[in-house]
Coordinates of C-alpha atoms in Angstrom, one line a residue:
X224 CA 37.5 -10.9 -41.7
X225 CA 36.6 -12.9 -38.9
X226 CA 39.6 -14.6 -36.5
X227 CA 39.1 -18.4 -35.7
X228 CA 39.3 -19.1 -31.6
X229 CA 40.8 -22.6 -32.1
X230 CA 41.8 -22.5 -28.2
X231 CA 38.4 -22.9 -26.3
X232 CA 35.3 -23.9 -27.0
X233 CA 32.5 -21.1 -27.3
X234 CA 29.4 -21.4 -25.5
X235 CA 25.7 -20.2 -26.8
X236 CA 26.7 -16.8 -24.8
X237 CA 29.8 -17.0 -27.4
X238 CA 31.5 -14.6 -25.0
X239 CA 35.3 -15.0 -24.8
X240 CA 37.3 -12.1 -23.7
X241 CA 40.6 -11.2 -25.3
X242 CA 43.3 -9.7 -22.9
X243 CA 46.1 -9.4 -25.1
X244 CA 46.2 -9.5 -29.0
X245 CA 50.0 -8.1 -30.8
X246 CA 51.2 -9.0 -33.6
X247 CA 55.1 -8.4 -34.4
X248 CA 55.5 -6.6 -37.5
X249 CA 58.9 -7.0 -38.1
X250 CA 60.8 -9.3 -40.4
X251 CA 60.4 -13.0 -39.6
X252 CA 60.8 -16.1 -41.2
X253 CA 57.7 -17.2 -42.9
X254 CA 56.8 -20.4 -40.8
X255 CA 57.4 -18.4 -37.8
X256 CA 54.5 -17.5 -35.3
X257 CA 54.1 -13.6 -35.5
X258 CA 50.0 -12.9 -34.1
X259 CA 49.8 -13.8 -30.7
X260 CA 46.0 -13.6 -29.1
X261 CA 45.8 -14.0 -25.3
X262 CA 42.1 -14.7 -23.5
X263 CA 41.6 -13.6 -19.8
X264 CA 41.2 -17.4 -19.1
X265 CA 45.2 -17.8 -19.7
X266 CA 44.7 -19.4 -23.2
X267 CA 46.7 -18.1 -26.1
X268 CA 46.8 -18.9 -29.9
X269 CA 50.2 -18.3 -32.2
X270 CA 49.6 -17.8 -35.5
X271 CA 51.8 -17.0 -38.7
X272 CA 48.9 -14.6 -40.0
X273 CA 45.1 -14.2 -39.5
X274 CA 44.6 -16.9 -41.7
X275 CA 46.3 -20.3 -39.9
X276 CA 44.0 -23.0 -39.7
X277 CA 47.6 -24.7 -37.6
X278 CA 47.8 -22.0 -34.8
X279 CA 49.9 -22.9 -32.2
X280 CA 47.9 -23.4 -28.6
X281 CA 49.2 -23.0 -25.1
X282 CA 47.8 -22.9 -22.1
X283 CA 49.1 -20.6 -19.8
X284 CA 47.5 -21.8 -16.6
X285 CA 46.6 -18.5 -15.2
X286 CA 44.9 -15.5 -15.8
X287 CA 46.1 -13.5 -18.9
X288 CA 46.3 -9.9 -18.7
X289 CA 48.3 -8.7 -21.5
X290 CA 51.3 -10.0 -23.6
X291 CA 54.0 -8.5 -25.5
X292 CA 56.9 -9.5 -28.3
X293 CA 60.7 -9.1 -27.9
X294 CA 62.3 -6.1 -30.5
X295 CA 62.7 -9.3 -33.0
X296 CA 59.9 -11.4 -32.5
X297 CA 61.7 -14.7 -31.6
X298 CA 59.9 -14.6 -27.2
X299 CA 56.7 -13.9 -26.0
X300 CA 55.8 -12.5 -22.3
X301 CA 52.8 -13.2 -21.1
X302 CA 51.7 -11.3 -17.9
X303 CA 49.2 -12.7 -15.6
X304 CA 48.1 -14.1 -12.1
X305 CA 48.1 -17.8 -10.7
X306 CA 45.6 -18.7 -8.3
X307 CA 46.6 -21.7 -6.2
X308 CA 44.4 -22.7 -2.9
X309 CA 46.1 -20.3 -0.6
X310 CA 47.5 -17.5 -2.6
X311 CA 47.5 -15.5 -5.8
X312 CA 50.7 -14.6 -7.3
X313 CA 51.5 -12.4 -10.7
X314 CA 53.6 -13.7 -12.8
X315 CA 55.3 -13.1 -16.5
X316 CA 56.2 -16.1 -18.4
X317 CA 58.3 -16.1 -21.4
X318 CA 57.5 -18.7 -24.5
X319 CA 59.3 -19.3 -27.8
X320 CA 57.5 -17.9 -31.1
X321 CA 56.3 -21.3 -31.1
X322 CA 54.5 -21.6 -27.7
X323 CA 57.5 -23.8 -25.7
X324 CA 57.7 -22.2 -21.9
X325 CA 61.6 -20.9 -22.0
X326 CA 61.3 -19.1 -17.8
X327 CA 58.4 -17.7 -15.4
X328 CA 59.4 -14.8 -13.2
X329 CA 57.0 -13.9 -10.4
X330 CA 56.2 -10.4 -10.3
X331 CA 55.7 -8.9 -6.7
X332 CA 53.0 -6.6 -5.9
X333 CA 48.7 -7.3 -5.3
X334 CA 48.1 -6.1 -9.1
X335 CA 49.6 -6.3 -12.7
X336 CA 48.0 -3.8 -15.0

């Protein structure tokens, strides 16, 4: 089975690195998000299964480096660093199962791993 990137567009190269893919196996409610996939270029998909042809895209606006579900599945962190002209800064940001931004807390520290 074969996962449908509906967050970017893949060139000829079709090279699109994933930072982060976890999917929450614990009880949810069926219309809830539960597979998140995060790609180095800060994009991210939420999906109910494998199979949603309606994932849920955000874009995180920096570079992702990994993500990880609460114990019940209901907020997202996503780990990463912003680049702005002067500075980088790593960050986590927290979303709803269902992509909306709830807090960012930046992270201090040259590197996330």
């Amino acid at each position: 089975m074969r996962l449908h990137v509906q967050c970017v567009s893949l060139g000829p190269s079709r090279a699109l690195s994933i930072a982060s893919c976890v999917w929450f196996s614990g009880p949810a409610p069926a219309n809830r998000p539960v597979l998140a996939v995060l790609y180095e270029n800060g994009k991210m998909q939420l999906m109910r299964s494998e199979n949603d042809d309606l994932a849920i895209i955000v874009d995180t606006q920096m570079q992702g480096i990994s993500c990880q579900w609460n114990h019940d599945g209901s907020i997202l962190a996503v780990c990463g660093m912003k680049s702005s002209s002067d500075k980088e800064s790593n960050q986590a940001m927290f979303y709803s199962a269902y992509g909306v931004h709830l807090r960012t807390l930046k992270i201090p520290g040259r590197e996330v791993t």
